[in-house]
Amino acid sequence: MSFEGRVALVTGGSRGIGRQVALTLAEQGADVVVNYRGNQAAADEVCAQISSLGRRALALQADVADFAAATAMVESALAEMGRVDILVNNAGLTRDNLAMRMTESEWDTVVDTVLKGAFACSKAVLRPMMRQRFGRIINMGSVSGIGGNIGQANYSAAKAGLIGLTKTLAREMGSRNITVNLIAPGFIQTDLTASLPAAMIEEVVKRTPLGRLGTCADVAAAVSFLASDAASFITGQVLSVDGGLLLQ
């Protein structure tokens, strides 16, 4: 894949999957805007690695749950980098609880970050992408948004909402050469899964036909493909990167 001359914006790009996505796109020639919410040091470290590859890098702070802040962040990216060709809506968090115990705050925090944040960032890039008649929007979903997950009514609902957003934007933007797709990772080796009980991880691996957890690189490779010219006739799709977990 070659993204020479392209600019990517990765939300939640300072750690985990977002970090790997930012680095992978940079390795393949893209200039990258790394969005972060609170950890500037981590975002700066990612940008330093991107710069070492000879690519332009820019760290921008914004809580995408704040619609105005998300919009301003995209506007800053456009002003500094000149264009945004690839938007990866990766920012997310969890506030797990059983539905009967879940608070309004736990619901709102997750839905606002995952779903409203993706909409805000997408809305802000649509007109610029329409003007340049090119765009790739890739939303980071989850197998939880397809099959549900105990204790994650908020997260599962938000990720399921992203599927509807993806398909609608794909229909609206297809005539302008803008594709919109969603990746649904399964259990991926990140700081989050590292904190899960060993028995839970063992059970997940047992239920996964490929017999392992996924890696951030597995997800980043899928993002790279959907952002590339090789995927120019693919839009409105949900690509599960889950080792076959949902086959069960």
Coordinates of C-alpha atoms in Angstrom, one line a residue:
M1 CA 0.0 0.0 0.0
S2 CA 1.2 3.5 -0.7
F3 CA -0.3 6.6 0.8
E4 CA 2.2 9.1 -0.5
G5 CA 0.6 12.6 -0.6
R6 CA -2.3 11.5 1.6
V7 CA -3.1 12.9 5.1
A8 CA -4.7 10.7 7.7
L9 CA -6.4 11.7 11.0
V10 CA -6.6 9.0 13.6
T11 CA -8.7 9.8 16.7
G12 CA -7.5 8.1 19.9
G13 CA -4.2 7.7 18.2
S14 CA -1.8 7.9 21.1
R15 CA -2.1 4.3 22.3
G16 CA -3.3 0.8 21.5
I17 CA -5.0 0.2 18.2
G18 CA -5.0 3.9 17.2
R19 CA -1.3 4.2 17.8
Q20 CA -0.5 1.2 15.6
V21 CA -2.9 2.5 12.9
A22 CA -1.1 5.9 12.9
L23 CA 2.3 4.3 12.6
T24 CA 1.3 1.8 9.9
L25 CA -0.2 4.5 7.7
A26 CA 2.9 6.6 8.2
E27 CA 5.1 3.6 7.3
Q28 CA 3.2 3.4 4.1
G29 CA 3.7 7.1 3.2
A30 CA 0.9 9.0 4.9
D31 CA 1.3 12.2 6.9
V32 CA -0.6 11.7 10.1
V33 CA -2.6 13.8 12.6
V34 CA -2.7 12.0 16.0
N35 CA -5.7 13.0 18.1
Y36 CA -5.5 12.4 21.9
R37 CA -7.7 13.3 24.8
G38 CA -5.4 13.6 27.8
N39 CA -2.0 11.9 27.3
Q40 CA 0.1 14.4 25.4
A41 CA 3.3 12.7 26.1
A42 CA 2.1 9.5 24.4
A43 CA 0.8 11.4 21.4
D44 CA 4.1 13.3 21.1
E45 CA 6.0 10.0 21.2
V46 CA 3.9 8.6 18.3
C47 CA 4.5 11.8 16.4
A48 CA 8.2 11.5 17.0
Q49 CA 8.1 8.0 15.5
I50 CA 6.1 9.3 12.5
S51 CA 8.6 12.1 12.0
S52 CA 11.5 9.7 12.1
L53 CA 9.9 7.9 9.1
G54 CA 10.1 11.2 7.1
R55 CA 6.5 12.0 7.3
R56 CA 4.7 15.0 8.7
A57 CA 3.1 14.5 12.1
L58 CA 0.8 16.7 14.2
A59 CA -0.7 16.0 17.6
L60 CA -4.0 17.6 18.4
Q61 CA -5.8 17.4 21.7
A62 CA -9.6 17.1 21.7
D63 CA -12.3 15.2 23.6
V64 CA -14.4 14.0 20.6
A65 CA -17.4 13.6 23.0
D66 CA -17.5 17.4 22.9
F67 CA -19.0 18.1 19.5
A68 CA -17.5 21.6 19.2
A69 CA -14.0 20.4 20.3
A70 CA -14.1 17.6 17.7
T71 CA -15.1 20.0 15.0
A72 CA -12.4 22.5 15.9
M73 CA -9.8 19.7 16.0
V74 CA -10.7 18.6 12.4
E75 CA -10.6 22.3 11.3
S76 CA -7.1 22.6 12.9
A77 CA -6.0 19.5 11.1
L78 CA -7.2 20.9 7.8
A79 CA -5.5 24.2 8.4
E80 CA -2.2 22.7 9.4
M81 CA -2.0 19.8 6.9
G82 CA -3.9 21.2 4.0
R83 CA -6.3 18.3 3.6
V84 CA -7.6 15.1 5.3
D85 CA -7.9 12.1 3.0
I86 CA -8.3 9.4 5.6
L87 CA -10.3 9.6 8.8
V88 CA -10.1 6.8 11.3
N89 CA -12.7 7.2 14.0
N90 CA -11.0 5.1 16.7
A91 CA -11.5 7.1 19.9
G92 CA -13.4 5.1 22.5
L93 CA -13.6 4.0 26.1
T94 CA -15.6 1.6 28.3
R95 CA -17.7 2.1 31.4
D96 CA -18.8 -1.5 31.9
N97 CA -21.7 -2.4 34.2
L98 CA -24.8 -4.6 34.1
A99 CA -27.7 -2.8 32.5
M100 CA -29.8 -2.8 35.7
R101 CA -26.9 -1.0 37.5
M102 CA -25.7 1.2 34.7
T103 CA -25.8 4.9 35.5
E104 CA -26.9 7.7 33.1
S105 CA -23.3 9.0 33.2
E106 CA -21.8 5.6 32.3
W107 CA -24.2 5.4 29.3
D108 CA -23.7 9.0 28.1
T109 CA -19.9 8.9 28.5
V110 CA -19.5 5.9 26.2
V111 CA -22.2 6.8 23.7
D112 CA -21.0 10.4 23.4
T113 CA -17.3 9.4 22.8
V114 CA -17.9 6.4 20.5
L115 CA -20.9 7.4 18.5
K116 CA -21.3 11.2 18.7
G117 CA -17.6 11.7 18.4
A118 CA -17.4 9.6 15.2
F119 CA -20.3 11.6 13.8
A120 CA -18.8 15.0 14.7
C121 CA -15.4 14.1 13.1
S122 CA -17.0 12.6 10.0
K123 CA -19.3 15.6 9.5
A124 CA -16.4 18.0 9.8
V125 CA -14.4 16.2 7.0
L126 CA -17.3 15.6 4.6
R127 CA -17.3 18.9 2.8
P128 CA -13.5 19.0 2.3
M129 CA -13.5 15.4 1.1
M130 CA -16.4 16.3 -1.3
R131 CA -14.4 19.2 -2.7
Q132 CA -11.3 17.0 -3.3
R133 CA -13.6 14.2 -4.6
F134 CA -11.8 11.6 -2.5
G135 CA -12.1 10.3 1.0
R136 CA -11.8 7.3 3.2
I137 CA -13.7 7.1 6.5
I138 CA -13.0 4.0 8.6
N139 CA -15.0 3.6 11.8
M140 CA -13.7 1.3 14.6
G141 CA -16.5 -0.9 15.7
S142 CA -16.4 -4.0 17.8
V143 CA -17.7 -7.6 17.8
S144 CA -19.7 -6.3 20.8
G145 CA -21.7 -4.1 18.4
I146 CA -22.6 -7.1 16.4
G147 CA -23.2 -9.8 19.0
G148 CA -23.7 -7.8 22.2
N149 CA -21.7 -8.4 25.4
I150 CA -22.7 -8.8 29.0
G151 CA -22.0 -5.7 31.0
Q152 CA -21.6 -3.5 27.9
A153 CA -25.1 -2.3 27.0
N154 CA -23.6 1.2 26.5
Y155 CA -20.5 0.1 24.5
S156 CA -22.4 -2.5 22.4
A157 CA -25.2 0.0 21.6
A158 CA -22.7 2.7 20.6
K159 CA -20.7 0.3 18.4
A160 CA -23.9 -1.0 16.8
G161 CA -24.9 2.6 16.2
L162 CA -21.6 3.1 14.3
I163 CA -22.7 0.4 11.9
G164 CA -25.8 2.4 11.0
L165 CA -23.8 5.5 10.7
T166 CA -21.3 3.8 8.4
K167 CA -24.0 2.4 6.1
T168 CA -25.8 5.7 5.9
L169 CA -22.7 7.8 5.2
A170 CA -21.7 5.3 2.6
R171 CA -25.0 5.8 0.7
E172 CA -24.8 9.5 1.0
M173 CA -21.2 10.0 0.0
G174 CA -20.6 7.3 -2.6
S175 CA -21.2 9.6 -5.6
R176 CA -18.4 11.8 -4.4
N177 CA -15.8 9.0 -4.3
I178 CA -15.9 8.8 -0.5
T179 CA -16.0 5.3 1.0
V180 CA -17.1 4.6 4.5
N181 CA -16.5 1.2 6.2
L182 CA -16.3 -0.2 9.6
I183 CA -13.9 -2.7 11.2
A184 CA -15.1 -4.8 14.1
P185 CA -12.2 -6.1 16.1
G186 CA -12.5 -9.1 18.4
F187 CA -10.3 -9.5 21.5
I188 CA -7.1 -7.6 20.7
Q189 CA -3.9 -7.5 22.8
T190 CA -4.0 -4.1 24.4
D191 CA -3.7 -2.5 27.8
L192 CA -7.4 -3.2 28.3
T193 CA -7.3 -6.9 27.6
A194 CA -4.0 -7.2 29.6
S195 CA -6.0 -6.4 32.7
L196 CA -8.7 -9.1 32.2
P197 CA -8.6 -12.3 34.2
A198 CA -6.5 -15.0 32.8
A199 CA -9.4 -17.4 32.9
M200 CA -11.5 -15.0 30.7
I201 CA -8.7 -14.7 28.1
E202 CA -8.3 -18.5 28.0
E203 CA -12.0 -18.9 27.4
V204 CA -12.0 -16.3 24.6
V205 CA -9.0 -18.0 22.9
K206 CA -10.8 -21.4 23.2
R207 CA -13.8 -19.9 21.4
T208 CA -11.7 -18.3 18.7
P209 CA -11.1 -20.6 15.7
L210 CA -7.7 -19.2 15.0
G211 CA -6.7 -19.9 18.6
R212 CA -5.2 -16.6 19.7
L213 CA -6.0 -13.0 20.5
G214 CA -5.6 -10.5 17.8
T215 CA -2.9 -7.9 17.6
C216 CA -3.0 -4.2 17.0
A217 CA -1.1 -4.9 13.8
D218 CA -3.9 -7.2 12.6
V219 CA -6.4 -4.3 12.9
A220 CA -4.0 -1.8 11.4
A221 CA -3.5 -3.9 8.3
A222 CA -7.3 -4.0 7.8
V223 CA -7.5 -0.2 8.1
S224 CA -4.6 0.2 5.6
F225 CA -6.5 -2.0 3.1
L226 CA -9.8 -0.1 3.4
A227 CA -8.0 3.2 3.1
S228 CA -6.1 2.1 0.0
D229 CA -7.0 2.3 -3.7
A230 CA -7.3 -1.5 -3.6
A231 CA -10.5 -1.0 -1.7
S232 CA -12.0 1.7 -3.9
F233 CA -15.1 -0.3 -4.8
I234 CA -15.8 -1.3 -1.1
T235 CA -18.1 0.8 0.9
G236 CA -20.7 0.4 3.6
Q237 CA -19.2 -2.8 4.8
V238 CA -18.5 -4.3 8.2
L239 CA -15.1 -6.2 8.3
S240 CA -14.7 -8.4 11.4
V241 CA -11.1 -8.8 12.5
D242 CA -11.8 -11.4 15.2
G243 CA -10.1 -14.6 14.4
G244 CA -13.5 -16.1 13.6
L245 CA -14.9 -15.4 17.1
L246 CA -18.4 -14.5 15.8
L247 CA -18.6 -17.8 13.9
Q248 CA -19.4 -19.5 17.2

